[in-house]
mmCIF file of C-alpha atoms in Angstrom:
data_model
loop_
_atom_site.group_PDB
_atom_site.id
_atom_site.type_symbol
_atom_site.label_atom_id
_atom_site.label_comp_id
_atom_site.label_asym_id
_atom_site.label_seq_id
_atom_site.Cartn_x
_atom_site.Cartn_y
_atom_site.Cartn_z
ATOM 1 C CA MET S 9 -1.263 28.214 18.372
ATOM 2 C CA ASP S 10 -1.495 31.812 16.836
ATOM 3 C CA LEU S 11 0.315 32.585 13.636
ATOM 4 C CA ASP S 12 3.088 34.562 14.992
ATOM 5 C CA ARG S 13 4.055 31.949 17.674
ATOM 6 C CA PHE S 14 4.037 29.341 15.065
ATOM 7 C CA CYS S 15 6.160 31.281 12.596
ATOM 8 C CA ARG S 16 8.641 32.401 15.061
ATOM 9 C CA ARG S 17 9.159 28.774 16.289
ATOM 10 C CA TYR S 18 9.411 27.757 12.478
ATOM 11 C CA LEU S 19 12.095 30.355 11.919
ATOM 12 C CA GLU S 20 14.198 29.083 14.919
ATOM 13 C CA GLN S 21 13.965 25.443 13.309
ATOM 14 C CA TRP S 22 14.627 26.393 9.628
ATOM 15 C CA ASP S 23 18.494 26.730 9.967
ATOM 16 C CA GLU S 24 18.771 23.042 11.457
ATOM 17 C CA ARG S 25 16.014 21.362 9.291
ATOM 18 C CA ALA S 26 15.779 22.945 5.952
ATOM 19 C CA THR S 27 17.401 20.557 3.251
ATOM 20 C CA VAL S 28 19.169 23.523 1.470
ATOM 21 C CA ARG S 29 20.689 24.458 4.714
ATOM 22 C CA GLY S 30 22.243 21.170 6.189
ATOM 23 C CA LEU S 31 21.719 18.289 3.741
ATOM 24 C CA ALA S 32 24.285 17.136 1.105
ATOM 25 C CA ARG S 33 22.412 16.765 -2.171
ATOM 26 C CA TYR S 34 21.626 13.044 -3.287
ATOM 27 C CA ARG S 35 22.775 12.138 -6.628
ATOM 28 C CA VAL S 36 21.483 9.329 -8.633
ATOM 29 C CA SER S 37 24.025 6.486 -9.430
ATOM 30 C CA GLU S 38 24.301 4.264 -12.470
ATOM 31 C CA ALA S 39 23.347 1.017 -10.609
ATOM 32 C CA GLU S 40 20.162 2.699 -9.359
ATOM 33 C CA THR S 41 18.817 3.453 -12.792
ATOM 34 C CA ALA S 42 19.040 -0.139 -13.701
ATOM 35 C CA ARG S 43 16.350 -0.901 -11.203
ATOM 36 C CA GLU S 44 12.610 0.070 -11.297
ATOM 37 C CA LEU S 45 12.831 3.937 -11.075
ATOM 38 C CA PHE S 46 9.110 4.802 -10.699
ATOM 39 C CA PRO S 47 6.857 2.209 -9.177
ATOM 40 C CA ALA S 48 4.986 0.347 -11.901
ATOM 41 C CA ARG S 49 1.828 -0.052 -9.928
ATOM 42 C CA LEU S 50 1.440 3.803 -9.914
ATOM 43 C CA GLN S 51 1.721 3.959 -13.793
ATOM 44 C CA PRO S 52 -1.207 2.109 -15.133
ATOM 45 C CA LEU S 53 0.007 2.809 -18.723
ATOM 46 C CA ALA S 54 2.712 0.010 -18.100
ATOM 47 C CA ALA S 55 0.043 -2.638 -17.672
ATOM 48 C CA HIS S 56 -1.316 -2.263 -21.099
ATOM 49 C CA ARG S 57 -0.797 -5.055 -23.429
ATOM 50 C CA LEU S 58 0.780 -3.011 -26.204
ATOM 51 C CA VAL S 59 3.393 -1.785 -23.719
ATOM 52 C CA ARG S 60 3.811 -5.352 -22.200
ATOM 53 C CA SER S 61 4.106 -6.715 -25.757
ATOM 54 C CA ARG S 62 7.282 -4.614 -26.371
ATOM 55 C CA GLY S 63 9.016 -6.059 -23.297
ATOM 56 C CA ALA S 64 10.812 -5.062 -20.224
ATOM 57 C CA GLY S 65 13.097 -2.666 -21.925
ATOM 58 C CA THR S 66 9.928 -0.196 -23.073
ATOM 59 C CA ALA S 67 8.275 -0.748 -19.599
ATOM 60 C CA ARG S 68 11.532 0.492 -17.862
ATOM 61 C CA GLU S 69 11.743 3.564 -20.280
ATOM 62 C CA LEU S 70 8.146 4.387 -19.678
ATOM 63 C CA LEU S 71 8.599 4.343 -15.891
ATOM 64 C CA ILE S 72 11.880 6.465 -16.163
ATOM 65 C CA ARG S 73 9.766 9.080 -18.354
ATOM 66 C CA THR S 74 7.186 9.037 -15.753
ATOM 67 C CA ALA S 75 9.845 9.875 -13.243
ATOM 68 C CA TYR S 76 11.016 12.599 -15.549
ATOM 69 C CA GLN S 77 7.571 14.138 -15.656
ATOM 70 C CA TRP S 78 7.088 14.065 -12.091
ATOM 71 C CA GLN S 79 10.391 15.878 -11.542
ATOM 72 C CA SER S 80 9.708 18.205 -14.411
ATOM 73 C CA ASP S 81 6.426 19.214 -13.088
ATOM 74 C CA ILE S 82 8.009 19.785 -9.613
ATOM 75 C CA ALA S 83 10.904 21.994 -11.179
ATOM 76 C CA ALA S 84 7.944 24.018 -12.991
ATOM 77 C CA LEU S 85 5.577 24.443 -10.191
ATOM 78 C CA GLU S 86 8.023 25.259 -7.411
ATOM 79 C CA VAL S 87 9.517 28.203 -9.255
ATOM 80 C CA GLU S 88 6.416 29.217 -11.277
ATOM 81 C CA VAL S 89 3.836 29.170 -8.672
ATOM 82 C CA VAL S 90 4.975 28.266 -5.270
ATOM 83 C CA ALA S 91 8.240 30.449 -5.022
ATOM 84 C CA ASP S 92 6.576 33.296 -6.945
ATOM 85 C CA LEU S 93 3.572 33.377 -4.649
ATOM 86 C CA CYS S 94 5.477 33.001 -1.502
ATOM 87 C CA GLY S 95 7.548 36.108 -2.708
ATOM 88 C CA LYS S 96 4.304 37.807 -3.151
ATOM 89 C CA LEU S 97 3.124 36.718 0.459
ATOM 90 C CA ALA S 98 6.187 38.236 1.976
ATOM 91 C CA ASN S 99 6.045 41.432 -0.082
ATOM 92 C CA GLU S 100 2.276 42.310 -0.534
ATOM 93 C CA GLY S 101 0.637 39.962 2.264
ATOM 94 C CA PRO S 102 -2.080 37.415 1.694
ATOM 95 C CA GLY S 103 -5.179 39.798 1.661
ATOM 96 C CA CYS S 104 -5.223 40.288 5.462
ATOM 97 C CA ALA S 105 -2.891 41.448 8.167
ATOM 98 C CA ILE S 106 0.091 39.037 9.193
ATOM 99 C CA PRO S 107 2.970 39.352 11.453
ATOM 100 C CA ASP S 108 6.387 40.036 10.157
ATOM 101 C CA SER S 109 7.593 36.346 11.164
ATOM 102 C CA THR S 110 5.231 35.172 8.610
ATOM 103 C CA ARG S 111 6.550 37.131 5.894
ATOM 104 C CA GLN S 112 9.957 35.719 6.657
ATOM 105 C CA VAL S 113 8.628 32.154 6.929
ATOM 106 C CA ALA S 114 7.360 32.953 3.453
ATOM 107 C CA LEU S 115 10.780 33.875 2.104
ATOM 108 C CA THR S 116 12.266 30.760 3.638
ATOM 109 C CA ILE S 117 9.798 28.698 1.801
ATOM 110 C CA ALA S 118 10.670 30.588 -1.371
ATOM 111 C CA THR S 119 14.137 29.482 -0.820
ATOM 112 C CA ASP S 120 13.291 25.684 -0.202
ATOM 113 C CA GLU S 121 11.074 25.507 -3.247
ATOM 114 C CA THR S 122 13.577 27.133 -5.667
ATOM 115 C CA TYR S 123 16.129 24.537 -4.152
ATOM 116 C CA HIS S 124 13.677 21.803 -4.794
ATOM 117 C CA ALA S 125 13.508 22.856 -8.499
ATOM 118 C CA PHE S 126 17.109 22.697 -8.758
ATOM 119 C CA VAL S 127 17.432 19.269 -7.286
ATOM 120 C CA ALA S 128 14.651 17.996 -9.610
ATOM 121 C CA ARG S 129 16.465 19.158 -12.669
ATOM 122 C CA GLU S 130 19.568 17.587 -11.362
ATOM 123 C CA PHE S 131 17.719 14.252 -10.966
ATOM 124 C CA ILE S 132 16.531 14.524 -14.521
ATOM 125 C CA ALA S 133 19.897 15.252 -15.785
ATOM 126 C CA ASP S 134 21.683 12.389 -13.630
ATOM 127 C CA VAL S 135 19.199 9.840 -15.116
ATOM 128 C CA GLU S 136 19.472 11.229 -18.661
ATOM 129 C CA ARG S 137 23.302 11.003 -18.469
ATOM 130 C CA VAL S 138 23.249 7.308 -17.330
ATOM 131 C CA THR S 139 20.223 5.885 -19.513
ATOM 132 C CA GLY S 140 20.547 8.217 -22.587
ATOM 133 C CA PHE S 141 16.694 8.841 -22.550
ATOM 134 C CA GLU S 142 16.235 12.470 -23.529
ATOM 135 C CA PRO S 143 13.723 14.142 -21.214
ATOM 136 C CA PRO S 144 11.072 16.545 -22.421
ATOM 137 C CA ALA S 145 11.574 20.157 -22.702
ATOM 138 C CA LEU S 146 10.938 21.560 -19.031
ATOM 139 C CA PRO S 147 8.280 22.008 -18.120
ATOM 140 C CA GLY S 148 6.610 19.808 -20.733
ATOM 141 C CA SER S 149 2.880 20.883 -20.585
ATOM 142 C CA GLU S 150 1.351 23.385 -18.288
ATOM 143 C CA PRO S 151 1.165 21.768 -14.899
ATOM 144 C CA ALA S 152 -2.277 21.384 -13.216
ATOM 145 C CA LEU S 153 -1.313 23.780 -10.471
ATOM 146 C CA VAL S 154 -0.079 26.371 -12.855
ATOM 147 C CA LYS S 155 -3.340 26.144 -14.678
ATOM 148 C CA GLY S 156 -5.524 26.184 -11.584
ATOM 149 C CA VAL S 157 -3.921 29.355 -10.245
ATOM 150 C CA ARG S 158 -4.094 31.044 -13.815
ATOM 151 C CA VAL S 159 -7.803 29.945 -14.284
ATOM 152 C CA THR S 160 -8.872 30.957 -10.781
ATOM 153 C CA ARG S 161 -7.051 34.296 -10.756
ATOM 154 C CA GLU S 162 -8.625 35.122 -14.201
ATOM 155 C CA GLY S 163 -12.204 34.241 -13.067
ATOM 156 C CA SER S 164 -12.019 36.172 -9.698
ATOM 157 C CA PRO S 165 -12.481 39.869 -8.892
ATOM 158 C CA ALA S 166 -9.194 41.972 -9.435
ATOM 159 C CA GLU S 167 -9.478 43.123 -5.656
ATOM 160 C CA LEU S 168 -9.387 39.604 -4.373
ATOM 161 C CA ARG S 169 -6.273 38.701 -6.196
ATOM 162 C CA ARG S 170 -3.925 38.214 -3.161
ATOM 163 C CA GLU S 171 -6.682 36.103 -1.229
ATOM 164 C CA VAL S 172 -7.220 33.964 -4.264
ATOM 165 C CA GLU S 173 -3.465 33.390 -4.867
ATOM 166 C CA THR S 174 -3.043 32.641 -0.995
ATOM 167 C CA MET S 175 -5.869 30.304 -0.950
ATOM 168 C CA ALA S 176 -4.507 28.471 -4.087
ATOM 169 C CA LEU S 177 -1.038 28.240 -2.440
ATOM 170 C CA CYS S 178 -2.366 26.806 0.749
ATOM 171 C CA PHE S 179 -4.306 24.051 -1.106
ATOM 172 C CA ALA S 180 -1.413 23.253 -3.369
ATOM 173 C CA GLU S 181 1.061 22.729 -0.598
ATOM 174 C CA HIS S 182 -1.181 20.710 1.246
ATOM 175 C CA PHE S 183 -2.007 18.546 -1.703
ATOM 176 C CA VAL S 184 1.694 18.127 -2.923
ATOM 177 C CA THR S 185 2.961 16.955 0.594
ATOM 178 C CA GLU S 186 0.261 14.405 0.709
ATOM 179 C CA SER S 187 0.986 13.246 -2.774
ATOM 180 C CA LEU S 188 4.629 12.958 -2.181
ATOM 181 C CA PHE S 189 4.036 11.068 1.103
ATOM 182 C CA GLY S 190 1.917 8.742 -0.995
ATOM 183 C CA LEU S 191 4.650 8.241 -3.305
ATOM 184 C CA SER S 192 7.362 7.605 -0.803
ATOM 185 C CA LYS S 193 4.971 4.823 0.740
ATOM 186 C CA GLU S 194 4.862 3.035 -2.592
ATOM 187 C CA THR S 195 8.447 2.743 -3.384
ATOM 188 C CA GLU S 196 11.310 0.911 -1.883
ATOM 189 C CA PRO S 197 13.521 2.793 0.680
ATOM 190 C CA ASP S 198 16.639 2.269 -1.449
ATOM 191 C CA ASN S 199 14.935 3.358 -4.749
ATOM 192 C CA ALA S 200 16.326 6.600 -6.331
ATOM 193 C CA PHE S 201 13.036 8.098 -6.888
ATOM 194 C CA HIS S 202 11.949 7.216 -3.161
ATOM 195 C CA VAL S 203 15.291 8.842 -1.737
ATOM 196 C CA ALA S 204 14.607 12.108 -3.807
ATOM 197 C CA VAL S 205 10.954 12.330 -2.665
ATOM 198 C CA ARG S 206 11.883 11.741 0.844
ATOM 199 C CA GLU S 207 14.415 14.467 0.746
ATOM 200 C CA HIS S 208 11.658 16.652 -0.593
ATOM 201 C CA LEU S 209 9.413 15.734 2.050
ATOM 202 C CA ILE S 210 11.923 16.954 4.921
ATOM 203 C CA ASP S 211 10.806 20.313 3.844
ATOM 204 C CA GLU S 212 7.245 19.884 2.685
ATOM 205 C CA GLY S 213 6.031 18.551 5.992
ATOM 206 C CA ARG S 214 7.004 21.937 7.625
ATOM 207 C CA HIS S 215 5.491 23.859 4.802
ATOM 208 C CA GLN S 216 2.269 22.135 4.935
ATOM 209 C CA GLY S 217 1.923 22.975 8.682
ATOM 210 C CA PHE S 218 2.636 26.622 8.049
ATOM 211 C CA PHE S 219 -0.189 26.781 5.221
ATOM 212 C CA ARG S 220 -2.506 25.077 7.354
ATOM 213 C CA HIS S 221 -2.232 27.858 10.021
ATOM 214 C CA LEU S 222 -2.007 30.447 7.317
ATOM 215 C CA MET S 223 -5.379 29.368 5.555
ATOM 216 C CA GLY S 224 -7.187 29.466 8.931
ATOM 217 C CA HIS S 225 -5.630 32.965 9.677
ATOM 218 C CA LEU S 226 -6.554 34.165 6.282
ATOM 219 C CA TRP S 227 -10.157 32.999 6.572
ATOM 220 C CA ALA S 228 -10.746 34.194 10.028
ATOM 221 C CA GLY S 229 -9.561 37.694 8.774
ATOM 222 C CA LEU S 230 -11.921 38.224 6.018
ATOM 223 C CA ASP S 231 -15.221 40.055 6.251
ATOM 224 C CA GLU S 232 -18.363 38.426 5.034
ATOM 225 C CA GLU S 233 -18.348 39.973 1.386
ATOM 226 C CA ARG S 234 -14.859 38.696 0.852
ATOM 227 C CA ARG S 235 -15.704 35.332 2.527
ATOM 228 C CA ILE S 236 -18.470 34.991 0.051
ATOM 229 C CA ALA S 237 -16.259 35.788 -3.000
ATOM 230 C CA LEU S 238 -13.322 33.563 -1.890
ATOM 231 C CA GLY S 239 -15.799 30.833 -1.186
ATOM 232 C CA ARG S 240 -17.007 30.886 -4.568
ATOM 233 C CA ALA S 241 -13.522 30.890 -6.026
ATOM 234 C CA ALA S 242 -12.526 27.835 -3.999
ATOM 235 C CA PRO S 243 -14.156 24.963 -5.803
ATOM 236 C CA LEU S 244 -13.346 26.577 -8.979
ATOM 237 C CA PHE S 245 -9.658 26.212 -8.061
ATOM 238 C CA LEU S 246 -10.138 22.534 -7.142
ATOM 239 C CA ASP S 247 -11.852 22.096 -10.512
ATOM 240 C CA ALA S 248 -8.818 23.438 -12.457
ATOM 241 C CA PHE S 249 -6.252 22.003 -10.233
ATOM 242 C CA LEU S 250 -7.624 18.394 -9.546
ATOM 243 C CA CYS S 251 -9.894 17.604 -12.542
ATOM 244 C CA ASP S 252 -7.526 18.554 -15.420
ATOM 245 C CA PHE S 253 -7.737 15.165 -17.004
ATOM 246 C CA GLU S 254 -7.164 16.289 -20.755
ATOM 247 C CA THR S 255 -3.697 17.505 -19.545
ATOM 248 C CA ILE S 256 -2.877 14.193 -17.837
ATOM 249 C CA GLY S 257 -3.889 12.451 -21.247
ATOM 250 C CA ARG S 258 -1.630 14.734 -23.255
ATOM 251 C CA SER S 259 1.203 13.948 -20.853
ATOM 252 C CA ASN S 260 0.727 10.201 -21.291
ATOM 253 C CA ILE S 261 0.382 10.433 -25.000
ATOM 254 C CA ARG S 262 3.792 12.436 -25.091
ATOM 255 C CA MET S 263 5.535 9.792 -22.974
ATOM 256 C CA LEU S 264 4.231 6.927 -25.002
ATOM 257 C CA SER S 265 5.389 8.435 -28.183
ATOM 258 C CA GLN S 266 8.807 9.151 -26.680
ATOM 259 C CA CYS S 267 8.762 5.433 -25.956
ATOM 260 C CA GLY S 268 8.533 4.697 -29.751
ATOM 261 C CA PHE S 269 4.674 4.184 -30.063
ATOM 262 C CA THR S 270 2.940 5.631 -33.012
ATOM 263 C CA PRO S 271 0.407 8.645 -32.251
ATOM 264 C CA GLU S 272 -2.291 6.085 -32.862
ATOM 265 C CA GLU S 273 -1.029 3.508 -30.499
ATOM 266 C CA ALA S 274 -0.190 6.197 -27.864
ATOM 267 C CA ASP S 275 -3.926 7.507 -28.015
ATOM 268 C CA ARG S 276 -5.193 4.106 -27.918
ATOM 269 C CA ILE S 277 -3.204 3.039 -24.805
ATOM 270 C CA ASN S 278 -4.238 6.133 -23.014
ATOM 271 C CA ARG S 279 -7.910 5.919 -23.899
ATOM 272 C CA ASP S 280 -7.910 2.063 -22.937
ATOM 273 C CA THR S 281 -6.160 2.743 -19.607
ATOM 274 C CA ALA S 282 -8.533 5.636 -18.705
ATOM 275 C CA ARG S 283 -11.583 3.372 -19.432
ATOM 276 C CA ALA S 284 -10.163 0.473 -17.565
ATOM 277 C CA MET S 285 -9.580 2.865 -14.564
ATOM 278 C CA ALA S 286 -13.193 4.414 -14.643
ATOM 279 C CA ARG S 287 -14.662 0.836 -14.939
ATOM 280 C CA GLY S 288 -16.689 0.235 -11.778
ATOM 281 C CA LYS S 289 -15.294 3.517 -10.100
ATOM 282 C CA ARG S 290 -17.517 6.334 -11.167
ATOM 283 C CA LEU S 291 -16.514 8.496 -8.336
ATOM 284 C CA GLY S 292 -17.680 12.025 -7.912
ATOM 285 C CA LYS S 293 -15.479 14.753 -6.968
ATOM 286 C CA ALA S 294 -16.245 14.348 -3.352
ATOM 287 C CA GLU S 295 -15.052 10.787 -3.408
ATOM 288 C CA MET S 296 -11.917 11.291 -5.467
ATOM 289 C CA PRO S 297 -8.972 9.934 -3.256
ATOM 290 C CA HIS S 298 -6.647 12.723 -4.426
ATOM 291 C CA ALA S 299 -9.217 15.385 -3.446
ATOM 292 C CA GLN S 300 -9.533 14.316 0.208
ATOM 293 C CA HIS S 301 -6.516 16.110 1.461
ATOM 294 C CA CYS S 302 -7.928 19.493 0.054
ATOM 295 C CA LEU S 303 -11.313 18.964 1.583
ATOM 296 C CA VAL S 304 -9.679 18.199 4.952
ATOM 297 C CA LEU S 305 -7.966 21.730 4.785
ATOM 298 C CA ALA S 306 -11.190 23.453 3.744
ATOM 299 C CA ARG S 307 -12.865 21.893 6.769
ATOM 300 C CA ALA S 308 -10.106 22.678 9.248
ATOM 301 C CA ALA S 309 -9.754 26.289 8.121
ATOM 302 C CA GLY S 310 -13.481 26.915 8.481
ATOM 303 C CA LEU S 311 -14.619 27.252 4.838
ATOM 304 C CA LEU S 312 -17.093 24.402 5.073
ATOM 305 C CA GLY S 313 -18.615 25.740 8.135
ATOM 306 C CA HIS S 314 -19.640 29.040 6.146
ATOM 307 C CA ALA S 315 -23.023 28.416 4.800
ATOM 308 C CA PRO S 316 -22.461 30.359 1.442
ATOM 309 C CA THR S 317 -19.119 28.541 0.762
ATOM 310 C CA ARG S 318 -20.532 25.198 1.623
ATOM 311 C CA GLU S 319 -23.348 25.753 -1.047
ATOM 312 C CA ALA S 320 -20.631 26.706 -3.375
ATOM 313 C CA PHE S 321 -18.866 23.431 -2.921
ATOM 314 C CA ILE S 322 -22.110 21.455 -3.076
ATOM 315 C CA GLU S 323 -23.124 23.124 -6.494
ATOM 316 C CA ARG S 324 -19.479 22.199 -7.941
ATOM 317 C CA GLY S 325 -19.873 18.613 -6.479
ATOM 318 C CA TRP S 326 -17.033 18.780 -4.018
ATOM 319 C CA ILE S 327 -19.248 17.814 -1.090
ATOM 320 C CA VAL S 328 -22.523 16.083 -1.000
ATOM 321 C CA PRO S 329 -25.454 17.558 0.963
ATOM 322 C CA GLU S 330 -25.612 14.326 3.355
ATOM 323 C CA ALA S 331 -22.015 15.025 4.383
ATOM 324 C CA CYS S 332 -22.840 18.854 5.164
ATOM 325 C CA GLY S 333 -23.426 18.068 8.852
ATOM 326 C CA ALA S 334 -19.984 16.388 9.148
ATOM 327 C CA ALA S 335 -18.178 19.267 7.381
#
């Protein structure tokens, strides 16, 4: 399906399917906050013996603060990155010719994402009102996506700015959709965090399809010189976006400190947990589970079928030579 046809159909469906247009907002109740708000199995810090020694109350607070962090990052990246870049996509284009219908879809997505930020902050406020746990100042630390776009933009030629930003947007929306889907599978259907994530996914599934089409359209419309330049930038963006473990560590230490642990204890818990997770799992970038969806998009859009780009991905460790034929 060509991009214009896809976008026209998308616009026809937006009024009926967008949560901002037709779905009453979900609000967190007091009873729901008494249950596990974020899945413990997805927060390995909760299994550390120092956390467990503090009892169920500390574990509950840590999981609530983990939910805060997720929603805080959503509130930040949806406005600072996604809505902003969608506005640029509508007004300036992606770096290649696009139909007017694509510009209109970009505006609907900017609208959706700003609404998602509103709902994320409302979720935090609802939980704070019931539990009394004060959330971190939004957005907390610089989210990985914000850093990824900034680093890649700064490291790319100025004349390639729109192509780089569009590529980052396509990768990010593909990744976020799959991450939210994974979270929804790990939580119970009547869990407050699950309900919030599922509502978000109503829109993100459509967004993912749009950005998959847009990435292929962008790549197909580039001349060889710009393909080579964008192909070099792509793995650099993935490095900054998916491998920012220092920021994750700082977020972990901040949450633990808010739960009452001393700076030394928080650092120890974070380091012990990181070592435990790495033990026996020395995965390269190409093997990291959370990277697979971005690599799938790179293949589907044609990036890894382009020899210079494929070599750039190999040099940065995002694909291994043995996998080149399959790419």
